[in-house]
Tab-separated table of C-alpha atoms and ligand atoms in Angstrom:
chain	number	residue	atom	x	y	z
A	280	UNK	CA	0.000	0.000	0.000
A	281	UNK	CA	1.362	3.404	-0.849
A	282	UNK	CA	2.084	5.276	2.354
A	283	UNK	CA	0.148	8.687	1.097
A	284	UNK	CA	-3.218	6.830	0.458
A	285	UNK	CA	-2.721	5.004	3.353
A	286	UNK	CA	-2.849	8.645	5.543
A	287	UNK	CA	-5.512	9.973	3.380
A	288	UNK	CA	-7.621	6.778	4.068
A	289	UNK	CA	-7.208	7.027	7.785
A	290	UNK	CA	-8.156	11.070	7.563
A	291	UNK	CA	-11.062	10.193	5.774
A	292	UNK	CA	-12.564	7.159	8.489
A	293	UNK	CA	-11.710	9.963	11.302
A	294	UNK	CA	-14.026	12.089	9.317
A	295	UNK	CA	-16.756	10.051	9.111
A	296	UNK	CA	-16.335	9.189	12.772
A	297	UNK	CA	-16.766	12.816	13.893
A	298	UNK	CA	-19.417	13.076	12.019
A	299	UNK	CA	-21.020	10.203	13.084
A	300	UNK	CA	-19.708	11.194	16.938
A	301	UNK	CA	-20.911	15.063	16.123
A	302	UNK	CA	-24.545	14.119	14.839
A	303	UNK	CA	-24.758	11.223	17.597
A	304	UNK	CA	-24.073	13.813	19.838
A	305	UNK	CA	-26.695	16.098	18.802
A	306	UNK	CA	-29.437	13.934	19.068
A	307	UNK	CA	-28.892	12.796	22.448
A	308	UNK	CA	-28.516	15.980	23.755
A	309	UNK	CA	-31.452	16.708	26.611
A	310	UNK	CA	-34.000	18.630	25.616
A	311	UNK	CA	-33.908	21.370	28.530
A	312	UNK	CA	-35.796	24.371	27.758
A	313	UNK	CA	-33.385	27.461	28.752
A	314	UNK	CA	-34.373	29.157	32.045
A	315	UNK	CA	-36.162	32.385	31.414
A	316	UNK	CA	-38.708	34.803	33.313
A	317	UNK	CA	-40.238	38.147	31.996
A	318	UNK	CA	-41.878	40.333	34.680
A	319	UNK	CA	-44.294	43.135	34.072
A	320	UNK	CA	-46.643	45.489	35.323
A	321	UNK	CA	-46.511	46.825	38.604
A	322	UNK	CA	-42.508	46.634	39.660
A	323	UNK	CA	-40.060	49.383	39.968
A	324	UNK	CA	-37.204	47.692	38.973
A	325	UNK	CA	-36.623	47.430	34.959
A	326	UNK	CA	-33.440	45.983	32.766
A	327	UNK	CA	-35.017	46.312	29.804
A	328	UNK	CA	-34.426	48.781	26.657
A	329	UNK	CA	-37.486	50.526	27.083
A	330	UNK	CA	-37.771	49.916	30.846
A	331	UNK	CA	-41.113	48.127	30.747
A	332	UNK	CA	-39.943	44.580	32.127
A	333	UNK	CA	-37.178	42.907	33.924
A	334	UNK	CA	-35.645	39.633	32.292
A	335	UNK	CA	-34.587	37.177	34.384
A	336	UNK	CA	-32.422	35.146	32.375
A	337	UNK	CA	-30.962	31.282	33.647
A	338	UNK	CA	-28.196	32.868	35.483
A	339	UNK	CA	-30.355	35.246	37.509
A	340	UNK	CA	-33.048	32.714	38.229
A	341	UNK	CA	-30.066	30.149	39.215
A	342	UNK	CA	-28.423	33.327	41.242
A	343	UNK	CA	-31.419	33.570	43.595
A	344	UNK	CA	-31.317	31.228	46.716
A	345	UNK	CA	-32.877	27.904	46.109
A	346	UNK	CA	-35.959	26.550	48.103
A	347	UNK	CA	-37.361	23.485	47.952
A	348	UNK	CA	-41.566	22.272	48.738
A	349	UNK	CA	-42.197	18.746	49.187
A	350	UNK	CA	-45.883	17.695	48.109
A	351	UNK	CA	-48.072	15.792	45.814
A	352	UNK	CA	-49.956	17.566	43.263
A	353	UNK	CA	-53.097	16.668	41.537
A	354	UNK	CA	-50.553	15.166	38.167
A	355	UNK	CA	-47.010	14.267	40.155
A	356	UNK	CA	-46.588	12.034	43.408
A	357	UNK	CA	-44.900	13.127	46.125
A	358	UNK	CA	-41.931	14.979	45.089
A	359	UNK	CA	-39.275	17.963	45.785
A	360	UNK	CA	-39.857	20.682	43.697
A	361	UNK	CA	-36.833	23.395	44.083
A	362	UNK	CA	-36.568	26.813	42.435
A	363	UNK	CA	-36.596	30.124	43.814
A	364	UNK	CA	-39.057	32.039	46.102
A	365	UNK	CA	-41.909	33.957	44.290
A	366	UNK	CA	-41.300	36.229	46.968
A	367	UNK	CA	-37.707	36.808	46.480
A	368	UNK	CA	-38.677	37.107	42.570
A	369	UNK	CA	-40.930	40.116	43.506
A	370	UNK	CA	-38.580	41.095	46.266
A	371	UNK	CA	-36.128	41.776	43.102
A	372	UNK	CA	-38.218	43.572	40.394
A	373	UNK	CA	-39.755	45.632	43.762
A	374	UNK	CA	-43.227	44.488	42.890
A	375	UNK	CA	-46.105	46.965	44.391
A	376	UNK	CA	-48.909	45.246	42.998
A	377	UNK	CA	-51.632	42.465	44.758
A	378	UNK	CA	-52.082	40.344	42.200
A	379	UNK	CA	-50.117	38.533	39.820
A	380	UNK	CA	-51.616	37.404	36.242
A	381	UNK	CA	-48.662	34.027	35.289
A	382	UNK	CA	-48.930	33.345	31.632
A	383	UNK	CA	-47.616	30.221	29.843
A	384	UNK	CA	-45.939	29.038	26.768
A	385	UNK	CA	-49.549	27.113	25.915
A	386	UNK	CA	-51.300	30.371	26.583
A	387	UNK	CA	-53.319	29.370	29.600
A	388	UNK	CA	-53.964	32.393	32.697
A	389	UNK	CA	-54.800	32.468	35.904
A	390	UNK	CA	-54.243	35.123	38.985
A	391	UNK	CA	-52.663	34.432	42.177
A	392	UNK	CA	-52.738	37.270	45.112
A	393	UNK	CA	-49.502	38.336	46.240
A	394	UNK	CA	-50.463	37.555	49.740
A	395	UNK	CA	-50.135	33.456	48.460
A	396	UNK	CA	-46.474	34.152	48.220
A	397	UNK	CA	-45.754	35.219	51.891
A	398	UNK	CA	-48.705	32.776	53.349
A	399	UNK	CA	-47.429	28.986	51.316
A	400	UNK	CA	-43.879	30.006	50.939
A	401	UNK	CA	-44.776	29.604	46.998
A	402	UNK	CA	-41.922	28.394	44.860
A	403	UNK	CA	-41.383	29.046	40.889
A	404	UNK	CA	-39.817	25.521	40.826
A	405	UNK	CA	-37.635	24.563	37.841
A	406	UNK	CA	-36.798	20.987	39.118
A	407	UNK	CA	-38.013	18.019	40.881
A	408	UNK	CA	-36.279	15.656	42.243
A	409	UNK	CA	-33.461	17.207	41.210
A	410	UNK	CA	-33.876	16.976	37.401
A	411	UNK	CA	-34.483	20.373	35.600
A	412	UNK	CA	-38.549	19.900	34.202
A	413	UNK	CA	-38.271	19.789	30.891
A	414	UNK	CA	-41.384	21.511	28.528
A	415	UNK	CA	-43.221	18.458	28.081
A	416	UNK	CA	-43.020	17.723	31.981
A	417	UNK	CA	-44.469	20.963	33.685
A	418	UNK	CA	-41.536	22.759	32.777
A	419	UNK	CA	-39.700	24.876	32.444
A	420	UNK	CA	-41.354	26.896	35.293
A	421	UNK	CA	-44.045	25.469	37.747
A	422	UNK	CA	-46.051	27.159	40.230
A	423	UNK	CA	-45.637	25.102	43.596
A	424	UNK	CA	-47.457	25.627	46.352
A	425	UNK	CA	-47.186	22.946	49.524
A	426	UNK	CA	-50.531	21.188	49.056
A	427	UNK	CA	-49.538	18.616	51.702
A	428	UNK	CA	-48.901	20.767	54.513
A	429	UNK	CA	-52.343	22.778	53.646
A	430	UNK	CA	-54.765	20.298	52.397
A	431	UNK	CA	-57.925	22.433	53.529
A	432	UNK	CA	-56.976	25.407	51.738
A	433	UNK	CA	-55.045	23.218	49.072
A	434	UNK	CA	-56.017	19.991	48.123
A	435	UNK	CA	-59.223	20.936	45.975
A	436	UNK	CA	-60.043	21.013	42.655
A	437	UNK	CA	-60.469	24.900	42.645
A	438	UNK	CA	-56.688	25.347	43.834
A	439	UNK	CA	-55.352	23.146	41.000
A	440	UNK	CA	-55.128	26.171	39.042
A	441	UNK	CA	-53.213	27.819	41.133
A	442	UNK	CA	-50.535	24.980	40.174
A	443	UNK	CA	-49.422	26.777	36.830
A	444	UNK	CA	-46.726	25.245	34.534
A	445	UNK	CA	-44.926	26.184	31.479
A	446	UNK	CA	-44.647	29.377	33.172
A	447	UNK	CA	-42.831	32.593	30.646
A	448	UNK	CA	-43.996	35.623	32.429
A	449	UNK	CA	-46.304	37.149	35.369
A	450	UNK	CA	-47.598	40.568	35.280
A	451	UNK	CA	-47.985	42.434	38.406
A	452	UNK	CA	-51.001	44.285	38.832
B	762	MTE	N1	-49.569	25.874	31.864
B	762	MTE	C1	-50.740	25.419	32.316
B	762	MTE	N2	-50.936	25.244	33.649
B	762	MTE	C2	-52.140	24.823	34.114
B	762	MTE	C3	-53.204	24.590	33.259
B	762	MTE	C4	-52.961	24.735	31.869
B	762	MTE	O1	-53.824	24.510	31.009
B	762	MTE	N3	-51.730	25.153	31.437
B	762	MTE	N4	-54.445	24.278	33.783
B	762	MTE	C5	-54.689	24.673	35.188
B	762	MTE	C6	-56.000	24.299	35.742
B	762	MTE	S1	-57.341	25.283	35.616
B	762	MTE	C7	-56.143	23.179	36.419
B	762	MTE	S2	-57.535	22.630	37.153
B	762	MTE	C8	-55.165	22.321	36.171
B	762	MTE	C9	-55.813	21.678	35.012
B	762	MTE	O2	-55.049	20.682	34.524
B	762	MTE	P1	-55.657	19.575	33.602
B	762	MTE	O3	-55.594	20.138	32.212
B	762	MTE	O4	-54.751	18.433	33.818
B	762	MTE	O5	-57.071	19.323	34.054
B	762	MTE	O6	-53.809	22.808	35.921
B	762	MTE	C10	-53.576	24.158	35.998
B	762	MTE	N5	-52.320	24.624	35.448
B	763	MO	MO1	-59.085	24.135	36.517
């Protein structure tokens, strides 16, 4: 065998294996929705260009101290969800507002009163059991409140909406 074609034959199977490798790569890497939060409305801190909302992207969500609520909900045995206070996420944009309208990547509403916050230690969880929630599994924000420990003021059907997933933003009002 000539000793040129013999290099340009091994270059060309270490292409196709990092190819293979590269596209291998690709498709078995996790679908995890990127962290982000938009708040509106009523808060007097902005970081926006035209100062109507503050962002909060992965980092800042990830920056804030992490609590954790262990309950069942209506869909998911019992679990620990962990994420951030919705208190401390107020707490940052200076929310004035009582209530807070949380809308979702599949367009569903509902209003919670800030008062929930303080009262069930609410969490804007974006894991349980220490797995990030991906999109198709509540993610990649959930509304957790600690049904278990309440289960009078929790456990029925009219406070599974409060239990909001696929959260992108809240408005303050
Ligand atoms: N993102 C999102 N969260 C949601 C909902 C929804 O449609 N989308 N439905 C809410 C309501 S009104 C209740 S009762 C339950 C409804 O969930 P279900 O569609 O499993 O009945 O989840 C709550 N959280
Ligand atoms: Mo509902």
């Amino acid at each position: 065998m000539n000793y040129k074609n013999g290099w340009l034959r091994v270059l060309a199977l270490m292409s196709v294996l990092a190819l293979a490798f590269a596209s291998f790569e690709a498709a078995a890497a996790p679908l995890t929705a990127a962290l982000a939060l938009d708040v509106k409305g009523k808060i007097a801190k902005t970081n926006d260009a035209d100062h109507t909302a503050f962002h909060f992207s992965e980092a800042q969500l990830l920056a804030l101290p992490a609590h954790s609520i262990s309950t069942s909900t209506t869909w998911t045995a019992k679990s620990t969800f962990t994420g951030p206070l919705l208190a401390d996420i107020l707490k940052t944009v200076g929310a004035y507002g009582d209530e807070i309208e949380i809308h979702t990547l599949d367009d569903y509403t509902y209003t919670v009163p800030v008062s929930d916050s303080s009262r069930y230690g609410v969490i804007v969880a974006y894991s349980m059991n220490g797995k990030r929630l991906q999109v198709s599994d509540f993610g990649p924000l959930f509304l957790i409140y600690p049904r278990d420990q309440f289960p009078g003021e929790l456990a029925g059907a009219s406070a599974d909406a409060k239990f909001v997933w696929q959260i992108k933003a809240l408005i303050v009002k």
